[in-house]
Short mmCIF file of C-alpha atoms and ligand atoms in Angstrom, two decimals:
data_model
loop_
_atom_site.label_atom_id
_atom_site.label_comp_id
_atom_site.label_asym_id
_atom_site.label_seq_id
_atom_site.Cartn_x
_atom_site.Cartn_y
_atom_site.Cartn_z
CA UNK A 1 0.00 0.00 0.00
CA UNK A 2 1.30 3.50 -1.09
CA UNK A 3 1.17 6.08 1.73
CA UNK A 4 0.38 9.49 0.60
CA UNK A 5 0.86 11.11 4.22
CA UNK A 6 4.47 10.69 5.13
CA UNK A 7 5.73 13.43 7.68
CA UNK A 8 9.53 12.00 7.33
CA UNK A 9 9.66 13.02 3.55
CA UNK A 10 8.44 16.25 4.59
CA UNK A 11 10.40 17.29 7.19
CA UNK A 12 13.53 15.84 4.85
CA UNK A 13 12.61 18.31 2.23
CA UNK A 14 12.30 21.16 4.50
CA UNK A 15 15.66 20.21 5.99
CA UNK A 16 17.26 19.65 2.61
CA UNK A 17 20.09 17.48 4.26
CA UNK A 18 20.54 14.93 6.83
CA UNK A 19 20.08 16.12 10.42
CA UNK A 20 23.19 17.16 12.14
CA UNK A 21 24.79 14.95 14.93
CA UNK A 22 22.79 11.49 13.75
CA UNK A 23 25.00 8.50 13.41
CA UNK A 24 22.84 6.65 11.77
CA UNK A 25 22.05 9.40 8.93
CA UNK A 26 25.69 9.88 8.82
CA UNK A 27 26.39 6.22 8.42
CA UNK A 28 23.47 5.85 5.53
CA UNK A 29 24.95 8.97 3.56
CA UNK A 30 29.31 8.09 3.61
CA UNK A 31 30.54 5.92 1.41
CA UNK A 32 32.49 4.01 3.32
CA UNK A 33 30.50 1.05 4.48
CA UNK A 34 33.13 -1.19 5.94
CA UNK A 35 34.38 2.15 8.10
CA UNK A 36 30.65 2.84 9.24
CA UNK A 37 30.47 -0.90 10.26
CA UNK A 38 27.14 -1.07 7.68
CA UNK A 39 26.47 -4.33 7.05
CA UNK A 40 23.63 -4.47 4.68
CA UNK A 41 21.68 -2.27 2.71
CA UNK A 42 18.38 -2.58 2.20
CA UNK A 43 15.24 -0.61 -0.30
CA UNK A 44 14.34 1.06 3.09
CA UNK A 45 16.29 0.36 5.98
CA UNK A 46 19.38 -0.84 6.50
CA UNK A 47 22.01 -2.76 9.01
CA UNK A 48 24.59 -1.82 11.23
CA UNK A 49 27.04 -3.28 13.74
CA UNK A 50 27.43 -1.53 17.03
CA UNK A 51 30.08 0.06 17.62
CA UNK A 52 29.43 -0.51 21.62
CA UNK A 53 28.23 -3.74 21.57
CA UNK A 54 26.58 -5.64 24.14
CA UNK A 55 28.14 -8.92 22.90
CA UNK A 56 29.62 -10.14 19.52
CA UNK A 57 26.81 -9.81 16.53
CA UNK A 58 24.96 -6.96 18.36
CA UNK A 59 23.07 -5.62 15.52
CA UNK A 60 20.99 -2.64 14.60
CA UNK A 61 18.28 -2.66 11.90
CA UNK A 62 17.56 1.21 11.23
CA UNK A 63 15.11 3.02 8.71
CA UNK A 64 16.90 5.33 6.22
CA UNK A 65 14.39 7.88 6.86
CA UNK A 66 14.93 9.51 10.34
CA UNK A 67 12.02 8.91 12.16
CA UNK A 68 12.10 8.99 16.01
CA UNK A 69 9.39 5.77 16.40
CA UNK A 70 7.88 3.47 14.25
CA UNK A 71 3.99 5.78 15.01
CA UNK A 72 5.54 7.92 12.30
CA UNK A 73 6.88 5.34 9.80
CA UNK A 74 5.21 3.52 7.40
CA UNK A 75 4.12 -0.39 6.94
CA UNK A 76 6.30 -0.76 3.96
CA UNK A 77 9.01 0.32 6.11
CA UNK A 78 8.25 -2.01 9.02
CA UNK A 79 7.82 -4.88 6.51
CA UNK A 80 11.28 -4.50 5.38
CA UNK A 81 12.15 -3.92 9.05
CA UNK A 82 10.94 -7.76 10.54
CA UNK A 83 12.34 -9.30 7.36
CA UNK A 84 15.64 -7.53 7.85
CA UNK A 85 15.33 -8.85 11.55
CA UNK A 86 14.78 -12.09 10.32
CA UNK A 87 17.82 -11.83 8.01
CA UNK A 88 20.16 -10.89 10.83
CA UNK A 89 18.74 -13.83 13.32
CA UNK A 90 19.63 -16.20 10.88
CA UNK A 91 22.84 -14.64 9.87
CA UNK A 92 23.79 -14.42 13.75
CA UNK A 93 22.82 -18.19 14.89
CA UNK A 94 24.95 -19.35 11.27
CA UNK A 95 27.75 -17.27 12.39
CA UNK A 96 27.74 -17.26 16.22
CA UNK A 97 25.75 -20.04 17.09
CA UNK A 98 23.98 -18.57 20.22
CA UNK A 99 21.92 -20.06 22.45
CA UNK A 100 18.94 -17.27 22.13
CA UNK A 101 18.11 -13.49 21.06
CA UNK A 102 16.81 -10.26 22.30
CA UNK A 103 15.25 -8.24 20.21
CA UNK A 104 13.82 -4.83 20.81
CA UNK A 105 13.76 -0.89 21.00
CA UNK A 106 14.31 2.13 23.49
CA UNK A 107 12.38 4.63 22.40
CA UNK A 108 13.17 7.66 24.15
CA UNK A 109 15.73 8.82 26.66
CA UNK A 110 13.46 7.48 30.07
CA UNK A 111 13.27 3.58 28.46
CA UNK A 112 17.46 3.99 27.66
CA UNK A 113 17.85 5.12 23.71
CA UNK A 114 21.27 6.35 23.02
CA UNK A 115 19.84 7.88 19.70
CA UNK A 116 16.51 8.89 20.35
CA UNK A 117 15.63 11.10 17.95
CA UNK A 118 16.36 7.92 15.35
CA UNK A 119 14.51 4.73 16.50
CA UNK A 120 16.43 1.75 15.63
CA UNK A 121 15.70 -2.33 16.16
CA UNK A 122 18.23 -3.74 18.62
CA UNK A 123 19.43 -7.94 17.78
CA UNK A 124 21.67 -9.24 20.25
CA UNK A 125 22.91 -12.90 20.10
CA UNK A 126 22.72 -13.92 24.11
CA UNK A 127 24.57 -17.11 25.61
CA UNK A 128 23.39 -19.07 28.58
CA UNK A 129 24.92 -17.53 31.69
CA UNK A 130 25.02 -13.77 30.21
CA UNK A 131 22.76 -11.39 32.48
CA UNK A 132 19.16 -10.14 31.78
CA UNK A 133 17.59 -7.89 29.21
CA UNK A 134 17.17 -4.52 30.98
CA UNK A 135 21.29 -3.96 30.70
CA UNK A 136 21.69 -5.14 27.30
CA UNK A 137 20.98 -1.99 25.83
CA UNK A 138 21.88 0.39 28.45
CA UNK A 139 25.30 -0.65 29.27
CA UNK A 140 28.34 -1.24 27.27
CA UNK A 141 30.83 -4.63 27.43
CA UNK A 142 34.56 -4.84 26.14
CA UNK A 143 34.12 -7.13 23.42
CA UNK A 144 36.75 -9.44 21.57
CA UNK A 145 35.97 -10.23 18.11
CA UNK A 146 37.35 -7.05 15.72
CA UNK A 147 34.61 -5.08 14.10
CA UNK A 148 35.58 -5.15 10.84
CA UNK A 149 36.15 -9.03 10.94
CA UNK A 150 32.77 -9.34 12.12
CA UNK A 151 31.44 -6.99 9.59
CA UNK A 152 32.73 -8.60 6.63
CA UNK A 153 31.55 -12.34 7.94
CA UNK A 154 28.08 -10.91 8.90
CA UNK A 155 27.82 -9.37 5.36
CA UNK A 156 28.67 -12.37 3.56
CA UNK A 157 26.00 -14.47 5.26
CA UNK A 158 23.29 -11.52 4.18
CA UNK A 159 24.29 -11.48 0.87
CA UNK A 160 23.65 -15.14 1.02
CA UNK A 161 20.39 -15.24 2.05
CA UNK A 162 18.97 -11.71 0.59
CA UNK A 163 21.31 -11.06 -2.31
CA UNK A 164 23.14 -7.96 -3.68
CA UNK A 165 22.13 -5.32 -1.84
CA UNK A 166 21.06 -1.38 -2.27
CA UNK A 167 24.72 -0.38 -2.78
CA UNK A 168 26.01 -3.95 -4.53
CA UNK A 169 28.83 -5.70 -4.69
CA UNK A 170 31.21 -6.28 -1.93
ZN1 LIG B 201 18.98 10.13 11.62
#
């Protein structure tokens, strides 16, 4: 379904450029994918790494259009969203065979978003013995595996399953 009302493209116009100080709009715009940790590009959203991850494979599905909550975005956007999520579940138990997920959003400053004004779909791989939800996103671990290693293995495994993606190639 089309949606004629979209508030996002409007503000965007009036703006004329991506907001200043967003990560994620300044990710989406750069060229350099590998150096913005973006894993996967899709029509309408796309995937990041965190840079302060929770644990190894801690994932971020984000729209492209800067939207602070998913009330304001649009059910072609969403749809692309879950399958996205779906994507990077699959992609995470192939590549770090975990033992479950949590998957969720802090919208807001009171419920713990870092970026609020940007909503964004947290996926974190979880082992048995790691502690409980509520610090996942809040807190911030030292983590082992490098980025960019993690990055490139995470990519491969989307490209896999969804094809070439929004930018192409490697
Ligand atoms: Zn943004």
């Amino acid at each position: 379904m089309d949606s004629l009302f979209a508030p996002w493209r409007f503000s965007y116009l009036v703006q004329g450029k991506a907001p200043e100080g967003c990560i994620f709009c300044a990710a989406l715009t750069s060229s350099g994918d590998d150096d913005r940790l973006i894993v996967y590009r899709g029509r309408l959203n796309f995937v990041i790494l965190n840079l302060y991850p929770y644990n190894n494979g801690h994932l971020m599905i984000v729209p492209n259009a800067h939207l602070r909550s998913p009330a304001v975005s649009t059910a072609e956007q969403r749809a692309e969203m879950s399958e996205l999520a779906v994507a990077g579940e699959e992609a995470l138990r192939e590549a770090y065979l975990p033992d479950g997920f949590n998957l969720g959003m802090n919208l807001g400053r009171a419920a713990g978003a870092g970026i609020e004004q940007h909503f964004h779909l947290h996926i974190v791989p979880r082992w048995s013995g790691d502690t409980n939800f509520m610090t996942v996103t809040a807190g911030t671990r030292v983590i082992p595996e490098d980025l960019g290693v993690a990055r490139r293995r995470l990519r491969d495994l989307f490209l896999k399953r969804l094809g070439d993606d929004a930018r192409g190639g490697a």
